[in-house]
PDB file of C-alpha atoms and ligand atoms in Angstrom:
ATOM      1  CA  MET A  26       0.000   0.000   0.000  1.00  0.00           C
ATOM      2  CA  ALA A  27       1.102   3.520  -0.553  1.00  0.00           C
ATOM      3  CA  LYS A  28      -0.010   6.875   0.633  1.00  0.00           C
ATOM      4  CA  LEU A  29      -0.570   9.137  -2.348  1.00  0.00           C
ATOM      5  CA  LYS A  30      -0.228  12.874  -2.813  1.00  0.00           C
ATOM      6  CA  ILE A  31      -3.524  14.746  -2.708  1.00  0.00           C
ATOM      7  CA  LEU A  32      -3.933  17.324  -5.479  1.00  0.00           C
ATOM      8  CA  THR A  33      -5.233  20.748  -4.575  1.00  0.00           C
ATOM      9  CA  ALA A  34      -7.554  23.164  -6.379  1.00  0.00           C
ATOM     10  CA  GLY A  35      -5.902  24.546  -9.491  1.00  0.00           C
ATOM     11  CA  ASN A  36      -4.806  21.126 -10.716  1.00  0.00           C
ATOM     12  CA  PRO A  37      -6.678  20.404 -13.973  1.00  0.00           C
ATOM     13  CA  VAL A  38      -7.358  16.734 -13.098  1.00  0.00           C
ATOM     14  CA  LEU A  39      -9.767  17.945 -10.405  1.00  0.00           C
ATOM     15  CA  ARG A  40     -11.812  19.641 -13.134  1.00  0.00           C
ATOM     16  CA  GLN A  41     -12.105  16.694 -15.507  1.00  0.00           C
ATOM     17  CA  VAL A  42     -15.142  14.451 -15.788  1.00  0.00           C
ATOM     18  CA  ALA A  43     -13.762  11.096 -14.672  1.00  0.00           C
ATOM     19  CA  THR A  44     -14.233   7.981 -16.781  1.00  0.00           C
ATOM     20  CA  GLU A  45     -16.191   4.877 -15.770  1.00  0.00           C
ATOM     21  CA  VAL A  46     -14.353   1.803 -14.573  1.00  0.00           C
ATOM     22  CA  THR A  47     -14.991  -0.972 -17.105  1.00  0.00           C
ATOM     23  CA  LYS A  48     -12.957  -3.753 -15.492  1.00  0.00           C
ATOM     24  CA  ILE A  49     -12.084  -4.310 -11.832  1.00  0.00           C
ATOM     25  CA  ASP A  50      -8.545  -5.654 -12.138  1.00  0.00           C
ATOM     26  CA  LYS A  51      -5.535  -5.767  -9.802  1.00  0.00           C
ATOM     27  CA  LYS A  52      -4.714  -2.138 -10.570  1.00  0.00           C
ATOM     28  CA  ILE A  53      -8.163  -1.007  -9.439  1.00  0.00           C
ATOM     29  CA  ILE A  54      -7.946  -3.102  -6.251  1.00  0.00           C
ATOM     30  CA  LYS A  55      -4.547  -1.563  -5.473  1.00  0.00           C
ATOM     31  CA  LEU A  56      -5.931   1.889  -6.191  1.00  0.00           C
ATOM     32  CA  LEU A  57      -8.807   1.284  -3.721  1.00  0.00           C
ATOM     33  CA  LYS A  58      -6.310   0.280  -1.025  1.00  0.00           C
ATOM     34  CA  ASP A  59      -4.043   3.244  -1.696  1.00  0.00           C
ATOM     35  CA  MET A  60      -6.988   5.644  -1.692  1.00  0.00           C
ATOM     36  CA  ALA A  61      -8.222   4.337   1.679  1.00  0.00           C
ATOM     37  CA  GLU A  62      -4.753   4.617   3.173  1.00  0.00           C
ATOM     38  CA  THR A  63      -4.400   8.159   1.814  1.00  0.00           C
ATOM     39  CA  MET A  64      -7.810   9.173   3.172  1.00  0.00           C
ATOM     40  CA  TYR A  65      -7.110   7.791   6.657  1.00  0.00           C
ATOM     41  CA  ALA A  66      -3.624   9.362   6.757  1.00  0.00           C
ATOM     42  CA  ALA A  67      -5.168  12.737   5.913  1.00  0.00           C
ATOM     43  CA  ASP A  68      -7.963  12.337   8.517  1.00  0.00           C
ATOM     44  CA  GLY A  69     -10.588  12.663   5.799  1.00  0.00           C
ATOM     45  CA  VAL A  70     -13.969  10.963   5.635  1.00  0.00           C
ATOM     46  CA  GLY A  71     -13.979  10.653   1.850  1.00  0.00           C
ATOM     47  CA  LEU A  72     -11.630  10.703  -1.119  1.00  0.00           C
ATOM     48  CA  ALA A  73     -12.303  10.571  -4.857  1.00  0.00           C
ATOM     49  CA  ALA A  74      -9.783   9.174  -7.359  1.00  0.00           C
ATOM     50  CA  PRO A  75      -9.317  12.507  -9.205  1.00  0.00           C
ATOM     51  CA  GLN A  76      -7.960  13.925  -5.925  1.00  0.00           C
ATOM     52  CA  ILE A  77      -4.945  11.641  -6.257  1.00  0.00           C
ATOM     53  CA  GLY A  78      -4.602  12.327  -9.980  1.00  0.00           C
ATOM     54  CA  VAL A  79      -6.571   9.353 -11.345  1.00  0.00           C
ATOM     55  CA  SER A  80      -9.527  10.425 -13.489  1.00  0.00           C
ATOM     56  CA  LYS A  81     -11.676   7.346 -12.812  1.00  0.00           C
ATOM     57  CA  ARG A  82     -15.082   7.060 -11.161  1.00  0.00           C
ATOM     58  CA  ILE A  83     -13.937   5.649  -7.814  1.00  0.00           C
ATOM     59  CA  VAL A  84     -14.626   6.953  -4.303  1.00  0.00           C
ATOM     60  CA  VAL A  85     -13.724   5.770  -0.811  1.00  0.00           C
ATOM     61  CA  ILE A  86     -15.710   6.914   2.224  1.00  0.00           C
ATOM     62  CA  ASP A  87     -15.558   6.243   5.950  1.00  0.00           C
ATOM     63  CA  VAL A  88     -17.772   8.412   8.127  1.00  0.00           C
ATOM     64  CA  GLY A  89     -17.059   6.227  11.144  1.00  0.00           C
ATOM     65  CA  ASP A  90     -19.080   3.159  10.171  1.00  0.00           C
ATOM     66  CA  GLY A  91     -16.351   1.363   8.218  1.00  0.00           C
ATOM     67  CA  LEU A  92     -14.811   1.693   4.798  1.00  0.00           C
ATOM     68  CA  LEU A  93     -17.036   2.000   1.733  1.00  0.00           C
ATOM     69  CA  GLU A  94     -15.510   1.518  -1.715  1.00  0.00           C
ATOM     70  CA  LEU A  95     -17.707   2.906  -4.476  1.00  0.00           C
ATOM     71  CA  ILE A  96     -16.956   2.118  -8.103  1.00  0.00           C
ATOM     72  CA  ASN A  97     -19.033   3.961 -10.719  1.00  0.00           C
ATOM     73  CA  PRO A  98     -21.349   5.491  -8.086  1.00  0.00           C
ATOM     74  CA  VAL A  99     -24.537   7.189  -9.255  1.00  0.00           C
ATOM     75  CA  ILE A 100     -27.065   9.060  -7.135  1.00  0.00           C
ATOM     76  CA  THR A 101     -30.445   7.717  -8.198  1.00  0.00           C
ATOM     77  CA  LYS A 102     -32.699   9.543  -5.731  1.00  0.00           C
ATOM     78  CA  ARG A 103     -32.465  12.809  -3.780  1.00  0.00           C
ATOM     79  CA  GLU A 104     -34.956  14.091  -1.220  1.00  0.00           C
ATOM     80  CA  GLY A 105     -35.116  17.143   0.988  1.00  0.00           C
ATOM     81  CA  SER A 106     -32.410  19.694   1.476  1.00  0.00           C
ATOM     82  CA  VAL A 107     -30.003  20.609   4.219  1.00  0.00           C
ATOM     83  CA  VAL A 108     -27.264  23.227   4.554  1.00  0.00           C
ATOM     84  CA  GLY A 109     -24.099  22.243   6.372  1.00  0.00           C
ATOM     85  CA  GLY A 110     -20.415  23.010   6.752  1.00  0.00           C
ATOM     86  CA  GLU A 111     -18.004  21.256   4.412  1.00  0.00           C
ATOM     87  CA  GLY A 112     -14.325  21.165   3.704  1.00  0.00           C
ATOM     88  CA  CYS A 113     -12.222  19.211   1.244  1.00  0.00           C
ATOM     89  CA  LEU A 114      -8.754  17.690   1.314  1.00  0.00           C
ATOM     90  CA  SER A 115      -8.184  19.378  -2.060  1.00  0.00           C
ATOM     91  CA  VAL A 116      -9.177  22.809  -0.720  1.00  0.00           C
ATOM     92  CA  PRO A 117      -7.298  22.574   2.572  1.00  0.00           C
ATOM     93  CA  ASP A 118      -7.551  26.093   3.941  1.00  0.00           C
ATOM     94  CA  TYR A 119     -11.239  26.791   3.399  1.00  0.00           C
ATOM     95  CA  GLU A 120     -14.650  25.707   4.580  1.00  0.00           C
ATOM     96  CA  GLY A 121     -18.085  26.627   3.355  1.00  0.00           C
ATOM     97  CA  GLU A 122     -21.799  26.233   3.813  1.00  0.00           C
ATOM     98  CA  VAL A 123     -23.234  23.986   1.115  1.00  0.00           C
ATOM     99  CA  GLU A 124     -26.828  23.018   0.339  1.00  0.00           C
ATOM    100  CA  ARG A 125     -27.265  19.296  -0.321  1.00  0.00           C
ATOM    101  CA  ALA A 126     -30.066  16.779  -0.550  1.00  0.00           C
ATOM    102  CA  GLU A 127     -30.862  15.450   2.926  1.00  0.00           C
ATOM    103  CA  TYR A 128     -31.540  11.879   1.765  1.00  0.00           C
ATOM    104  CA  VAL A 129     -29.970  10.085  -1.158  1.00  0.00           C
ATOM    105  CA  GLU A 130     -29.950   6.703  -2.767  1.00  0.00           C
ATOM    106  CA  CYS A 131     -26.644   5.830  -4.360  1.00  0.00           C
ATOM    107  CA  GLU A 132     -25.958   2.868  -6.628  1.00  0.00           C
ATOM    108  CA  PHE A 133     -22.406   1.654  -7.015  1.00  0.00           C
ATOM    109  CA  THR A 134     -20.345  -1.399  -7.899  1.00  0.00           C
ATOM    110  CA  ASP A 135     -18.310  -3.030  -5.150  1.00  0.00           C
ATOM    111  CA  ARG A 136     -14.831  -4.548  -5.612  1.00  0.00           C
ATOM    112  CA  LYS A 137     -16.424  -7.952  -6.404  1.00  0.00           C
ATOM    113  CA  GLY A 138     -18.328  -6.424  -9.289  1.00  0.00           C
ATOM    114  CA  GLN A 139     -21.721  -6.491  -7.590  1.00  0.00           C
ATOM    115  CA  ARG A 140     -24.062  -3.562  -8.043  1.00  0.00           C
ATOM    116  CA  MET A 141     -25.084  -2.274  -4.580  1.00  0.00           C
ATOM    117  CA  LEU A 142     -27.414   0.389  -3.158  1.00  0.00           C
ATOM    118  CA  ILE A 143     -26.917   2.794  -0.241  1.00  0.00           C
ATOM    119  CA  GLN A 144     -29.985   4.536   1.184  1.00  0.00           C
ATOM    120  CA  THR A 145     -28.840   7.173   3.627  1.00  0.00           C
ATOM    121  CA  ASP A 146     -29.154  10.563   5.228  1.00  0.00           C
ATOM    122  CA  GLY A 147     -26.884  12.467   7.599  1.00  0.00           C
ATOM    123  CA  LEU A 148     -23.152  12.763   7.049  1.00  0.00           C
ATOM    124  CA  LEU A 149     -22.946   9.774   4.693  1.00  0.00           C
ATOM    125  CA  ALA A 150     -25.508  11.345   2.350  1.00  0.00           C
ATOM    126  CA  ILE A 151     -23.545  14.612   2.284  1.00  0.00           C
ATOM    127  CA  CYS A 152     -20.303  12.744   1.753  1.00  0.00           C
ATOM    128  CA  CYS A 153     -21.698  10.710  -1.186  1.00  0.00           C
ATOM    129  CA  GLN A 154     -22.804  13.919  -2.906  1.00  0.00           C
ATOM    130  CA  HIS A 155     -19.519  15.722  -2.227  1.00  0.00           C
ATOM    131  CA  GLU A 156     -17.369  12.829  -3.475  1.00  0.00           C
ATOM    132  CA  ILE A 157     -19.479  12.093  -6.559  1.00  0.00           C
ATOM    133  CA  ASP A 158     -19.245  15.799  -7.442  1.00  0.00           C
ATOM    134  CA  HIS A 159     -15.456  15.290  -7.566  1.00  0.00           C
ATOM    135  CA  LEU A 160     -16.014  12.689 -10.317  1.00  0.00           C
ATOM    136  CA  ASP A 161     -17.731  15.376 -12.376  1.00  0.00           C
ATOM    137  CA  GLY A 162     -15.030  17.978 -11.817  1.00  0.00           C
ATOM    138  CA  ILE A 163     -17.052  19.884  -9.218  1.00  0.00           C
ATOM    139  CA  LEU A 164     -15.619  21.187  -5.928  1.00  0.00           C
ATOM    140  CA  PHE A 165     -17.656  22.280  -2.897  1.00  0.00           C
ATOM    141  CA  ILE A 166     -16.427  25.848  -3.379  1.00  0.00           C
ATOM    142  CA  ASP A 167     -18.425  25.913  -6.650  1.00  0.00           C
ATOM    143  CA  LYS A 168     -21.656  25.308  -4.729  1.00  0.00           C
ATOM    144  CA  ALA A 169     -20.980  26.963  -1.386  1.00  0.00           C
ATOM    145  CA  LYS A 170     -23.310  29.733  -0.236  1.00  0.00           C
ATOM    146  CA  SER A 171     -20.410  31.187   1.733  1.00  0.00           C
ATOM    147  CA  ILE A 172     -16.712  30.380   1.992  1.00  0.00           C
ATOM    148  CA  SER A 173     -14.342  31.275   4.800  1.00  0.00           C
ATOM    149  CA  MET A 174     -10.830  30.498   5.973  1.00  0.00           C
ATOM    150  CA  LYS A 175     -10.859  27.353   8.042  1.00  0.00           C
ATOM    151  CA  GLN A 176     -11.268  27.936  11.768  1.00  0.00           C
ATOM    152  CA  LYS A 177     -11.382  24.353  12.923  1.00  0.00           C
ATOM    153  CA  GLU A 178     -11.455  20.835  11.538  1.00  0.00           C
ATOM    154  CA  ARG A 179     -14.756  19.954   9.929  1.00  0.00           C
ATOM    155  CA  PHE A 180     -16.050  17.542   7.361  1.00  0.00           C
ATOM    156  CA  GLU A 181     -13.350  16.706   4.828  1.00  0.00           C
TER     157      GLU A 181
HETATM  158 NI1  LIG B  11     -13.496  16.897  -1.474  1.00  0.00          NI
END
């Protein structure tokens, strides 16, 4: 396993629309491991592959309930709305208030190739939306109602 460098805003890879994973091979499995290690080392709760320079539709998340590995995730349902504080490992010095759906359903493929469904609200719902935005070249600062210099550690 290897801890990877996290790209910061200004790097063009963060602005690309990432490509779908068509085959889950050894490289993808290694990438999932490296992404998880990188996320945990950075004290983040989510990391998208473009953040480590790989323009593929892969996300890892751990909001405290264990590691989730999402390959080709798609949000299939959104309900309600909620405004909350967000940060991002790729925008390290800032935080902002972002409006998100309160409840989401997210389909994804797991490392075994099985299509799975998450139905969630709370921090995991926010995190799914934030990380999937990364796959479309979108950063939270694009959507934030207000942005400020970081005062304390918040959602990464
Ligand atoms: Ni982020």
